[in-house]
């Protein structure tokens, strides 16, 4: 205030004053400096105006508006709930009455029973939502933390989602990003409820395209990350925050078109936070949405981590293995990766799509090549010598490179993903490469033609029937002793950065060459070195050597 008075000669603002009774009240104070003929300040004139009544009126108006909004939302909720309850009740009563007709055939009766059961379960889920919401509001929700099989937890939600997507003729994909714990400590009922709600929402708002479930583990934070992606209608930015408010949906047209009570996401958000995590959402209108829930896992033993996707798939009963055809695409791709095995494998995938491929062995070389030639897409490994992928991407963006850059890395921690996106990467693709996700990414960024004739199995490269892949596997197998020798030398020299780097490279490619056990061992080693626990490192190196000799 005094600085302003000294500079301008006047000040105006709100101040708190105190009455003789001790009551505090708000005033509007205007101060004007009084100056003599020489321009010197000889005094101040202050004018006070009591704002307490105006402030009270403003607060009352805001409270009135909030109350009206709350009442309007609750009225809308009751109307929606009434409709949601009447719909299955009508079906239950109607089909129950048809069963009293003695002329009904066995097939008609079976259909009636199935309809009654299905609508009864839907009605039960609606009532459970209301009950859960009332418990959350009253802070009476009780959690039961148990040692929970992650594969079994996911299987129930996946089976239900698969049935719903088949009914709507949507593609449904399940992607497990190793390493994953076989067991976590959580409330399985509530965790399953969250996953089911997110999947059901994605399916409800998607008419054409696909819904995908992606599961990964963040070891540093002991968090399980479950993402549900859809190609649905998407959500405008200004409506995203309201999604998690009780009784709310994106807008009224959403309720009219899709139905629902508006409680599911609110309940899921509260449950996720009580289970030590959160729900995040990103969306684009007309393109789809991604909802990601994180759940605390409790301490995870290295021995309980699974790197072999086949083993995890068998445990879960989920069947993500299906044939994927390489699409025919057009364009020039710059691949930046210092790992020879990764270079050869990814370049093979790209060439099978009809793409021209240029390889850079480090970030500096990638920057130079990107500035000298016209590339339609850059695949950028994040861990490279001389210049890493983060620095290379940032430098390219600063120099005006505006083509898509896709980050490649065997690290799937959220901090790594956020760092890559922050410097200018358009998206993040984890290693080992999963072909369906890889081809989907390519088709998103590059012009398409007819499907090529190459086909492979996800999680199974069918090396015996593919001479090119078999050759790459033999080459990788031949180079493995040199990698093991470097790992032994790094262990003896206590060069943990080099040891972790070698383990990271093997982890990123082993599964793709039909050696998932090698990926598991390398991943376990990287995880232990990262935690500073080297007690089993020597044994892991020898286990890898023994695996190579088999």
Coordinates of C-alpha atoms in Angstrom, one line a residue, residues 60-392:
X60 CA -25.6 -15.4 0.2
X61 CA -26.0 -15.2 -3.6
X62 CA -23.1 -17.6 -4.1
X63 CA -24.6 -20.0 -1.5
X64 CA -28.0 -19.7 -3.1
X65 CA -26.6 -20.6 -6.5
X66 CA -24.6 -23.5 -5.1
X67 CA -27.8 -24.8 -3.3
X68 CA -29.8 -24.4 -6.5
X69 CA -27.1 -26.2 -8.5
X70 CA -27.0 -29.0 -6.0
X71 CA -30.8 -29.3 -6.0
X72 CA -30.9 -29.3 -9.8
X73 CA -28.2 -32.1 -9.9
X74 CA -30.0 -34.2 -7.3
X75 CA -33.3 -33.7 -9.1
X76 CA -31.7 -34.7 -12.4
X77 CA -30.1 -37.7 -10.6
X78 CA -33.5 -38.8 -9.2
X79 CA -35.1 -38.5 -12.6
X80 CA -32.3 -40.5 -14.2
X81 CA -32.3 -43.1 -11.4
X82 CA -36.1 -43.5 -11.7
X83 CA -35.7 -44.1 -15.4
X84 CA -32.8 -46.5 -14.9
X85 CA -34.7 -48.5 -12.3
X86 CA -38.0 -48.6 -14.3
X87 CA -36.3 -49.9 -17.4
X88 CA -35.0 -53.3 -15.9
X89 CA -38.1 -53.6 -13.7
X90 CA -40.4 -53.3 -16.8
X91 CA -38.4 -56.1 -18.5
X92 CA -38.4 -58.3 -15.3
X93 CA -42.1 -58.0 -14.8
X94 CA -43.0 -58.3 -18.5
X95 CA -41.0 -61.4 -19.1
X96 CA -42.1 -63.0 -15.8
X97 CA -45.7 -62.5 -16.9
X98 CA -45.0 -64.2 -20.3
X99 CA -43.8 -67.3 -18.4
X100 CA -47.3 -67.8 -17.0
X101 CA -48.4 -68.6 -20.6
X102 CA -48.6 -72.4 -20.9
X103 CA -48.1 -72.2 -24.7
X104 CA -44.6 -70.8 -24.3
X105 CA -41.9 -72.9 -25.8
X106 CA -38.8 -74.0 -24.0
X107 CA -36.6 -71.7 -26.1
X108 CA -38.9 -68.7 -25.3
X109 CA -38.9 -69.6 -21.6
X110 CA -35.1 -69.8 -21.6
X111 CA -34.9 -66.4 -23.3
X112 CA -37.3 -65.0 -20.7
X113 CA -35.3 -66.4 -17.8
X114 CA -32.0 -65.0 -19.3
X115 CA -33.6 -61.6 -19.7
X116 CA -34.9 -61.6 -16.1
X117 CA -31.5 -62.5 -14.7
X118 CA -29.6 -60.0 -16.8
X119 CA -32.0 -57.1 -15.9
X120 CA -32.0 -58.2 -12.2
X121 CA -28.2 -58.0 -12.1
X122 CA -28.3 -54.6 -13.7
X123 CA -30.9 -53.4 -11.1
X124 CA -28.6 -54.8 -8.4
X125 CA -25.6 -52.9 -9.7
X126 CA -27.7 -49.6 -9.7
X127 CA -28.7 -50.2 -6.1
X128 CA -25.2 -51.0 -5.1
X129 CA -24.0 -47.7 -6.6
X130 CA -26.5 -45.8 -4.5
X131 CA -25.5 -47.7 -1.4
X132 CA -21.8 -47.3 -2.0
X133 CA -22.3 -43.5 -2.6
X134 CA -24.2 -43.1 0.7
X135 CA -21.5 -45.0 2.6
X136 CA -18.7 -42.9 1.0
X137 CA -20.6 -39.7 2.0
X138 CA -21.1 -40.9 5.5
X139 CA -17.4 -42.1 5.6
X140 CA -18.6 -45.6 6.5
X141 CA -16.9 -47.4 3.6
X142 CA -14.9 -50.4 4.9
X143 CA -11.9 -51.9 3.1
X144 CA -10.6 -55.4 3.5
X145 CA -7.0 -55.7 2.5
X146 CA -6.1 -59.2 1.3
X147 CA -3.2 -60.8 -0.6
X148 CA -4.8 -60.8 -4.0
X149 CA -4.0 -62.7 -7.2
X150 CA -3.6 -60.0 -9.8
X151 CA -4.4 -62.4 -12.7
X152 CA -7.6 -63.5 -11.1
X153 CA -8.5 -59.9 -10.2
X154 CA -8.2 -58.9 -13.9
X155 CA -9.8 -62.0 -15.4
X156 CA -13.3 -61.3 -14.0
X157 CA -13.3 -57.8 -15.3
X158 CA -11.8 -58.8 -18.7
X159 CA -14.4 -61.6 -19.2
X160 CA -17.3 -59.2 -18.6
X161 CA -15.8 -56.5 -20.9
X162 CA -15.1 -59.0 -23.6
X163 CA -18.8 -60.1 -23.6
X164 CA -19.9 -56.4 -23.8
X165 CA -17.5 -55.5 -26.6
X166 CA -18.6 -58.6 -28.6
X167 CA -22.2 -57.5 -28.2
X168 CA -21.4 -54.0 -29.6
X169 CA -19.0 -55.5 -32.2
X170 CA -16.0 -53.6 -30.8
X171 CA -12.4 -54.7 -30.9
X172 CA -11.1 -55.5 -27.4
X173 CA -7.4 -55.8 -26.5
X174 CA -5.6 -56.6 -23.3
X175 CA -2.0 -55.7 -22.9
X176 CA 0.2 -56.7 -20.0
X177 CA 3.4 -54.7 -19.7
X178 CA 6.0 -56.7 -17.8
X179 CA 7.2 -56.9 -15.1
X180 CA 3.9 -57.5 -13.3
X181 CA 3.4 -58.9 -9.7
X182 CA 1.5 -62.1 -9.4
X183 CA 0.0 -60.9 -6.1
X184 CA -0.8 -57.5 -4.6
X185 CA -2.2 -56.4 -1.3
X186 CA -5.5 -54.6 -1.8
X187 CA -9.3 -54.9 -1.4
X188 CA -10.1 -57.2 -4.3
X189 CA -13.8 -56.4 -4.4
X190 CA -13.3 -52.7 -4.6
X191 CA -10.4 -52.9 -7.0
X192 CA -12.4 -55.1 -9.3
X193 CA -15.3 -52.7 -9.0
X194 CA -13.1 -49.8 -10.2
X195 CA -11.7 -51.7 -13.2
X196 CA -15.2 -52.9 -14.1
X197 CA -16.6 -49.3 -13.9
X198 CA -13.9 -47.9 -16.2
X199 CA -14.3 -50.7 -18.8
X200 CA -18.1 -50.4 -18.8
X201 CA -17.9 -46.7 -19.2
X202 CA -15.4 -47.0 -22.1
X203 CA -17.7 -49.6 -23.9
X204 CA -20.8 -47.5 -23.3
X205 CA -19.4 -44.4 -24.9
X206 CA -17.7 -46.3 -27.9
X207 CA -19.8 -47.1 -30.9
X208 CA -17.1 -47.9 -33.4
X209 CA -13.5 -48.9 -32.9
X210 CA -11.8 -50.5 -29.9
X211 CA -11.4 -50.6 -26.2
X212 CA -8.1 -51.6 -24.7
X213 CA -7.0 -52.5 -21.2
X214 CA -3.3 -51.9 -20.4
X215 CA -1.7 -53.1 -17.2
X216 CA 1.7 -52.1 -15.9
X217 CA 3.6 -51.9 -12.6
X218 CA 5.5 -48.9 -11.2
X219 CA 8.1 -50.5 -8.9
X220 CA 9.6 -47.3 -7.4
X221 CA 6.2 -46.2 -6.2
X222 CA 4.7 -49.7 -5.5
X223 CA 1.7 -48.8 -7.7
X224 CA -0.3 -50.8 -10.2
X225 CA -1.3 -48.7 -13.2
X226 CA -4.4 -49.8 -15.2
X227 CA -5.3 -47.8 -18.3
X228 CA -8.6 -48.1 -20.2
X229 CA -8.4 -46.6 -23.7
X230 CA -11.3 -46.2 -26.1
X231 CA -12.1 -44.7 -29.5
X232 CA -15.4 -43.2 -28.3
X233 CA -16.9 -39.8 -28.5
X234 CA -14.3 -38.1 -26.2
X235 CA -14.9 -35.4 -23.6
X236 CA -14.4 -31.6 -23.9
X237 CA -11.7 -30.3 -21.5
X238 CA -14.2 -28.1 -19.6
X239 CA -16.3 -31.1 -18.8
X240 CA -13.6 -33.5 -17.5
X241 CA -13.5 -32.2 -14.0
X242 CA -17.2 -32.5 -13.6
X243 CA -17.0 -36.2 -14.5
X244 CA -16.0 -37.1 -11.0
X245 CA -18.7 -35.0 -9.3
X246 CA -21.7 -37.1 -7.9
X247 CA -24.8 -37.1 -10.0
X248 CA -22.9 -35.5 -12.9
X249 CA -22.1 -36.5 -16.5
X250 CA -20.4 -34.6 -19.2
X251 CA -23.6 -32.9 -20.2
X252 CA -27.3 -33.5 -20.4
X253 CA -27.2 -34.9 -23.9
X254 CA -24.9 -37.6 -22.5
X255 CA -27.7 -38.7 -20.1
X256 CA -30.3 -38.7 -22.8
X257 CA -28.2 -40.7 -25.3
X258 CA -26.4 -43.2 -23.0
X259 CA -28.4 -43.2 -19.8
X260 CA -26.7 -43.8 -16.4
X261 CA -26.9 -42.3 -13.0
X262 CA -23.6 -40.3 -12.9
X263 CA -22.3 -42.1 -9.8
X264 CA -19.9 -44.6 -11.2
X265 CA -16.9 -42.4 -11.7
X266 CA -17.4 -40.5 -8.5
X267 CA -17.5 -43.8 -6.6
X268 CA -14.5 -45.1 -8.5
X269 CA -12.5 -42.0 -7.7
X270 CA -13.2 -42.2 -4.0
X271 CA -12.4 -45.9 -3.9
X272 CA -9.1 -45.4 -5.8
X273 CA -8.0 -42.7 -3.4
X274 CA -8.8 -44.9 -0.4
X275 CA -6.8 -47.7 -2.0
X276 CA -3.7 -45.5 -2.2
X277 CA -4.1 -44.3 -5.8
X278 CA -6.0 -42.0 -8.1
X279 CA -7.8 -41.7 -11.4
X280 CA -6.5 -39.5 -14.2
X281 CA -8.2 -38.9 -17.6
X282 CA -7.1 -37.5 -20.9
X283 CA -9.5 -37.1 -23.8
X284 CA -10.0 -35.5 -27.2
X285 CA -13.5 -34.9 -28.7
X286 CA -14.1 -37.3 -31.6
X287 CA -11.0 -39.4 -30.9
X288 CA -11.6 -41.1 -27.5
X289 CA -10.4 -41.1 -23.9
X290 CA -7.9 -42.7 -21.6
X291 CA -8.7 -43.3 -18.0
X292 CA -5.8 -44.5 -15.8
X293 CA -6.3 -45.7 -12.3
X294 CA -3.3 -46.4 -10.0
X295 CA -3.7 -48.7 -6.9
X296 CA -1.2 -49.3 -4.2
X297 CA 0.2 -52.8 -4.3
X298 CA 2.0 -53.0 -1.0
X299 CA 5.6 -54.3 -0.9
X300 CA 6.4 -56.5 -3.8
X301 CA 9.1 -59.2 -3.6
X302 CA 11.3 -59.6 -6.7
X303 CA 10.5 -63.3 -6.8
X304 CA 6.8 -62.4 -7.3
X305 CA 7.5 -60.4 -10.4
X306 CA 6.6 -62.0 -13.7
X307 CA 8.4 -61.1 -16.9
X308 CA 7.1 -64.0 -19.0
X309 CA 3.8 -62.8 -20.5
X310 CA 2.8 -66.4 -21.4
X311 CA 3.0 -67.3 -17.7
X312 CA 0.9 -64.3 -16.7
X313 CA -1.6 -65.0 -19.5
X314 CA -2.0 -68.6 -18.3
X315 CA -2.5 -67.4 -14.7
X316 CA -5.1 -64.9 -15.7
X317 CA -7.0 -67.0 -18.2
X318 CA -6.9 -63.9 -20.5
X319 CA -6.3 -64.7 -24.2
X320 CA -4.6 -61.7 -25.8
X321 CA -2.8 -63.8 -28.4
X322 CA -4.2 -63.2 -31.9
X323 CA -2.9 -62.8 -35.4
X324 CA -1.8 -59.3 -36.4
X325 CA -1.1 -58.4 -40.0
X326 CA 1.5 -55.8 -40.9
X327 CA -0.3 -52.9 -42.6
X328 CA 1.1 -51.4 -45.8
X329 CA 2.2 -47.9 -45.0
X330 CA 4.1 -45.1 -46.8
X331 CA 6.9 -42.9 -45.5
X332 CA 10.4 -42.6 -44.2
X333 CA 11.2 -43.5 -40.6
X334 CA 14.2 -42.6 -38.6
X335 CA 15.0 -45.2 -35.9
X336 CA 17.3 -44.1 -33.1
X337 CA 18.6 -47.0 -31.0
X338 CA 22.0 -48.0 -29.8
X339 CA 21.1 -51.7 -29.4
X340 CA 21.9 -53.7 -32.5
X341 CA 19.3 -56.4 -31.8
X342 CA 16.6 -53.7 -31.4
X343 CA 17.7 -52.0 -34.5
X344 CA 17.5 -55.1 -36.6
X345 CA 14.2 -56.3 -35.2
X346 CA 12.3 -52.9 -35.3
X347 CA 13.7 -52.2 -38.8
X348 CA 12.4 -55.6 -39.9
X349 CA 8.9 -54.7 -38.6
X350 CA 9.1 -51.3 -40.3
X351 CA 10.2 -52.7 -43.7
X352 CA 7.5 -55.3 -43.6
X353 CA 5.0 -52.4 -43.6
X354 CA 6.7 -51.0 -46.8
X355 CA 8.5 -48.2 -45.0
X356 CA 12.0 -46.8 -45.7
X357 CA 14.2 -47.0 -42.6
X358 CA 17.2 -44.9 -41.6
X359 CA 19.1 -45.9 -38.4
X360 CA 20.9 -43.7 -35.9
X361 CA 23.0 -45.2 -33.2
X362 CA 22.7 -42.3 -30.7
X363 CA 20.7 -39.1 -30.1
X364 CA 23.3 -36.8 -31.6
X365 CA 23.3 -38.8 -34.8
X366 CA 19.5 -38.8 -34.8
X367 CA 19.5 -35.0 -34.6
X368 CA 21.9 -34.7 -37.5
X369 CA 20.1 -37.1 -39.7
X370 CA 16.7 -35.5 -38.9
X371 CA 18.0 -32.1 -40.0
X372 CA 19.6 -33.4 -43.2
X373 CA 16.6 -35.5 -44.6
X374 CA 12.9 -35.5 -44.6
X375 CA 11.4 -38.0 -42.2
X376 CA 7.8 -38.7 -41.6
X377 CA 8.3 -40.3 -38.2
X378 CA 11.1 -40.7 -35.6
X379 CA 11.3 -43.6 -33.2
X380 CA 13.5 -42.5 -30.4
X381 CA 15.1 -44.8 -27.8
X382 CA 15.4 -42.9 -24.5
X383 CA 18.7 -44.5 -23.2
X384 CA 21.5 -44.0 -25.7
X385 CA 25.2 -43.0 -25.4
X386 CA 26.6 -39.6 -26.3
X387 CA 23.1 -38.0 -26.3
X388 CA 20.0 -39.6 -24.9
X389 CA 16.6 -39.6 -26.4
X390 CA 15.3 -36.9 -24.1
X391 CA 18.0 -34.4 -25.0
X392 CA 17.7 -35.3 -28.7

